[in-house]
Coordinates of C-alpha atoms in Angstrom, one line a residue:
G294 CA -19.2 3.4 6.5
M295 CA -17.2 0.3 5.8
R296 CA -14.7 -0.9 8.3
T297 CA -11.6 -2.1 6.5
C298 CA -8.9 -4.2 8.2
T299 CA -5.7 -5.1 6.5
V300 CA -3.4 -7.4 8.6
C301 CA 0.2 -8.1 7.5
V302 CA 2.5 -10.6 9.1
W303 CA 6.1 -11.0 8.1
H304 CA 7.9 -14.4 8.3
V305 CA 11.7 -14.2 7.9
G306 CA 13.0 -17.1 5.9
S307 CA 16.5 -18.6 5.7
G308 CA 16.7 -19.3 2.0
E309 CA 19.7 -18.6 -0.2
G310 CA 19.6 -16.1 -3.1
V311 CA 18.4 -12.6 -3.6
V312 CA 15.9 -12.5 -0.8
G313 CA 15.8 -14.3 2.5
S314 CA 12.3 -13.2 3.7
S315 CA 8.7 -13.2 2.6
L316 CA 5.4 -11.4 3.4
S317 CA 2.2 -13.2 4.3
S318 CA -0.9 -11.0 4.2
S319 CA -4.6 -11.3 4.9
W320 CA -7.4 -8.8 4.6
C321 CA -11.1 -8.4 5.5
C322 CA -13.7 -5.8 4.4
I323 CA -17.0 -5.5 6.3
P324 CA -19.4 -3.0 4.7
H325 CA -22.2 -1.2 6.4
P326 CA -25.4 -3.2 5.8
A327 CA -27.0 -0.3 3.9
K328 CA -24.0 -0.3 1.5
A329 CA -23.3 -4.0 1.2
H330 CA -25.5 -4.4 -2.0
R331 CA -23.0 -2.3 -3.9
G332 CA -19.9 -3.6 -2.3
G333 CA -19.3 -0.8 0.2
E334 CA -17.1 2.2 -0.4
D335 CA -13.7 0.8 0.5
A336 CA -11.2 -1.4 -1.4
V337 CA -8.1 -3.4 -0.7
F338 CA -5.2 -4.9 -2.7
V339 CA -2.7 -7.5 -1.6
T340 CA 0.3 -8.7 -3.6
P341 CA 3.3 -10.7 -2.4
W342 CA 5.3 -7.6 -1.4
S343 CA 2.8 -4.7 -1.2
V344 CA -0.6 -4.1 0.4
G345 CA -3.0 -1.1 0.3
C346 CA -6.5 0.1 1.4
A347 CA -8.6 2.9 0.2
D348 CA -11.5 4.4 2.3
G349 CA -14.0 5.9 -0.1
V350 CA -15.4 9.2 1.1
G351 CA -19.0 8.6 2.1
G352 CA -20.1 12.2 1.6
W353 CA -20.5 11.5 -2.2
A354 CA -23.6 9.4 -1.5
A355 CA -25.6 12.5 -0.9
R356 CA -25.1 13.4 -4.5
G357 CA -25.9 9.9 -5.7
I358 CA -22.3 9.0 -6.4
D359 CA -20.7 5.7 -5.2
S360 CA -17.1 6.6 -4.0
G361 CA -16.4 2.9 -3.9
L362 CA -15.9 3.0 -7.6
Y363 CA -13.0 5.5 -7.2
A364 CA -11.6 3.5 -4.3
R365 CA -11.6 0.2 -6.2
G366 CA -10.2 1.8 -9.3
L367 CA -7.4 3.3 -7.3
M368 CA -6.5 0.0 -5.6
H369 CA -6.7 -1.9 -8.9
G370 CA -4.2 0.5 -10.5
C371 CA -1.9 0.2 -7.4
E372 CA -2.1 -3.6 -7.6
R373 CA -1.2 -3.7 -11.3
A374 CA 1.8 -1.3 -10.7
A375 CA 3.0 -3.5 -7.8
M376 CA 2.8 -6.7 -9.9
V377 CA 5.0 -5.0 -12.6
G378 CA 7.4 -3.6 -9.9
Q379 CA 8.0 -6.9 -8.3
G380 CA 8.7 -8.6 -11.7
V381 CA 12.4 -7.7 -11.3
L382 CA 12.7 -10.6 -8.9
Q383 CA 11.0 -13.2 -11.1
G384 CA 14.4 -14.7 -11.8
E385 CA 15.6 -14.8 -8.3
G386 CA 16.2 -18.5 -8.5
E387 CA 18.8 -18.0 -11.1
V388 CA 20.3 -15.0 -9.4
G389 CA 21.9 -16.6 -6.4
A390 CA 24.8 -16.2 -4.1
A391 CA 27.1 -16.5 -7.1
T392 CA 25.8 -13.2 -8.5
G393 CA 28.2 -10.2 -8.0
R394 CA 27.3 -7.8 -5.2
A395 CA 27.0 -4.9 -7.6
Q396 CA 24.4 -6.8 -9.7
L397 CA 22.6 -7.9 -6.6
Q398 CA 22.5 -4.4 -5.3
A399 CA 21.3 -3.1 -8.6
T400 CA 18.5 -5.7 -8.7
L401 CA 17.3 -4.8 -5.2
E402 CA 17.5 -1.1 -5.9
A403 CA 15.3 -1.6 -9.0
F404 CA 12.9 -3.7 -6.9
A405 CA 12.7 -0.9 -4.3
E406 CA 12.1 1.7 -6.9
G407 CA 9.4 -0.4 -8.5
L408 CA 7.5 -0.9 -5.2
N409 CA 8.0 2.5 -3.8
P410 CA 4.5 3.1 -2.2
V411 CA 4.2 6.7 -3.4
R412 CA 4.9 5.5 -6.9
L413 CA 2.3 2.8 -6.6
L414 CA -0.2 5.3 -5.4
K415 CA 0.6 7.7 -8.2
E416 CA 0.2 4.9 -10.8
G417 CA -3.2 4.0 -9.4
Y418 CA -4.2 7.7 -9.1
D419 CA -3.2 8.5 -12.7
G420 CA -5.3 5.5 -13.9
V421 CA -8.5 6.6 -12.3
Q422 CA -8.0 10.2 -13.4
R423 CA -7.7 9.0 -17.0
Q424 CA -10.9 7.1 -16.6
H425 CA -12.7 10.2 -15.3
I426 CA -14.2 8.3 -12.4
I427 CA -16.1 10.6 -10.0
G428 CA -15.5 10.3 -6.3
S429 CA -12.7 10.5 -3.8
T430 CA -10.9 8.4 -1.2
T431 CA -8.2 8.3 1.4
A432 CA -5.5 5.7 0.9
C433 CA -2.7 3.9 2.6
V434 CA -0.1 1.7 0.7
A435 CA 2.8 -0.2 2.2
S436 CA 5.6 -2.2 0.6
Y437 CA 8.1 -4.6 2.2
L438 CA 11.6 -4.3 0.7
P439 CA 13.9 -7.2 1.4
L440 CA 17.7 -7.1 1.8
P441 CA 20.1 -9.8 0.5
S442 CA 20.3 -13.0 2.5
E443 CA 23.9 -12.3 3.5
G444 CA 22.9 -8.9 4.9
R445 CA 20.4 -10.3 7.3
G446 CA 20.8 -10.2 11.1
D447 CA 18.7 -9.9 14.3
S448 CA 18.3 -6.1 14.5
K449 CA 14.8 -4.8 15.2
A450 CA 15.3 -1.1 15.2
G451 CA 12.6 1.3 13.9
V452 CA 10.2 -0.2 11.4
G453 CA 12.9 -2.1 9.6
T454 CA 14.8 -5.3 10.4
A455 CA 18.1 -6.5 9.0
A456 CA 16.0 -8.7 6.7
G457 CA 14.2 -5.7 5.1
T458 CA 12.4 -2.4 5.5
M459 CA 8.7 -1.5 5.3
Q460 CA 7.8 1.8 3.5
I461 CA 4.4 3.4 3.9
A462 CA 2.5 6.1 2.0
N463 CA -0.5 7.3 3.8
L464 CA -2.9 10.1 2.7
G465 CA -5.9 11.2 4.8
D466 CA -7.3 9.4 7.8
S467 CA -6.6 5.9 6.6
G468 CA -3.6 4.5 8.6
C469 CA -1.1 1.8 9.3
M470 CA 0.4 0.5 12.5
V471 CA 3.5 -1.7 13.0
I472 CA 3.2 -4.0 15.9
R473 CA 6.3 -6.0 17.0
D474 CA 6.4 -8.3 20.0
G475 CA 3.0 -6.9 21.2
R476 CA 4.3 -3.3 21.1
V477 CA 3.3 -0.5 18.6
V478 CA 6.6 0.7 17.1
L479 CA 5.0 3.0 14.4
R480 CA 1.7 4.6 13.8
T481 CA 1.0 6.8 10.9
V482 CA -0.4 10.3 11.5
E483 CA -3.8 11.3 10.2
Q484 CA -3.9 14.0 7.6
T485 CA -6.9 16.4 7.6
H486 CA -7.7 19.8 6.2
A487 CA -10.3 20.3 9.0
F488 CA -12.6 18.3 11.2
N489 CA -14.2 15.5 9.3
F490 CA -12.4 16.7 6.1
P491 CA -9.4 14.4 5.5
R492 CA -6.9 14.8 2.7
Q493 CA -8.1 12.7 -0.2
L494 CA -7.5 11.8 -3.8
G495 CA -10.2 12.3 -6.4
T496 CA -12.7 14.7 -7.9
G497 CA -12.3 18.3 -6.8
S498 CA -9.4 17.6 -4.5
Q499 CA -6.1 19.4 -4.8
D500 CA -4.3 16.6 -2.9
T501 CA -2.0 14.3 -4.8
P502 CA 0.0 11.1 -4.0
A503 CA 3.0 13.4 -3.4
D504 CA 1.2 14.6 -0.3
A505 CA 1.3 11.1 1.2

């Protein structure tokens, strides 16, 4: 199948205003040579604050179905939802330190709700279901949720820092690792129904984004 690698690196900034951090992401998809002509079976999306990958289930090929269509549709829907969700910070230049803490908190709560990875996954899932695309895929979506500049510090506990928190929704045997200072601090757990039968979203599956 296709080997999909999504690499995310966070750079903590020192700017004023609503957020004091940013996310720099890169990705690479390398399809199996026999599947390269149709783009492989996996898909990735990357936005300023969220990333995701979908590993199309290869078993559909035996029935003449390209599960890559489902994977790409899912990630496209997640990407659109993420772009809408991050829109709450479009005016961050005007919402600065002078903004009241209550308003600032409300802005960041709306941002966090808009980029909740389970919500993004559901938006993408609902979209491909409406299109009646046949196929299925595993999926992993992660969002980085910043804290106000004045709330930042040097803490590195868990998968969050005082500059922000990373939230992950993983369904099936896709996965995510958080590596900090050369040490793995978090690794998602694979979800399977049985050997070589991962949880998955799509045709004939009872799994849903709520299972992530």
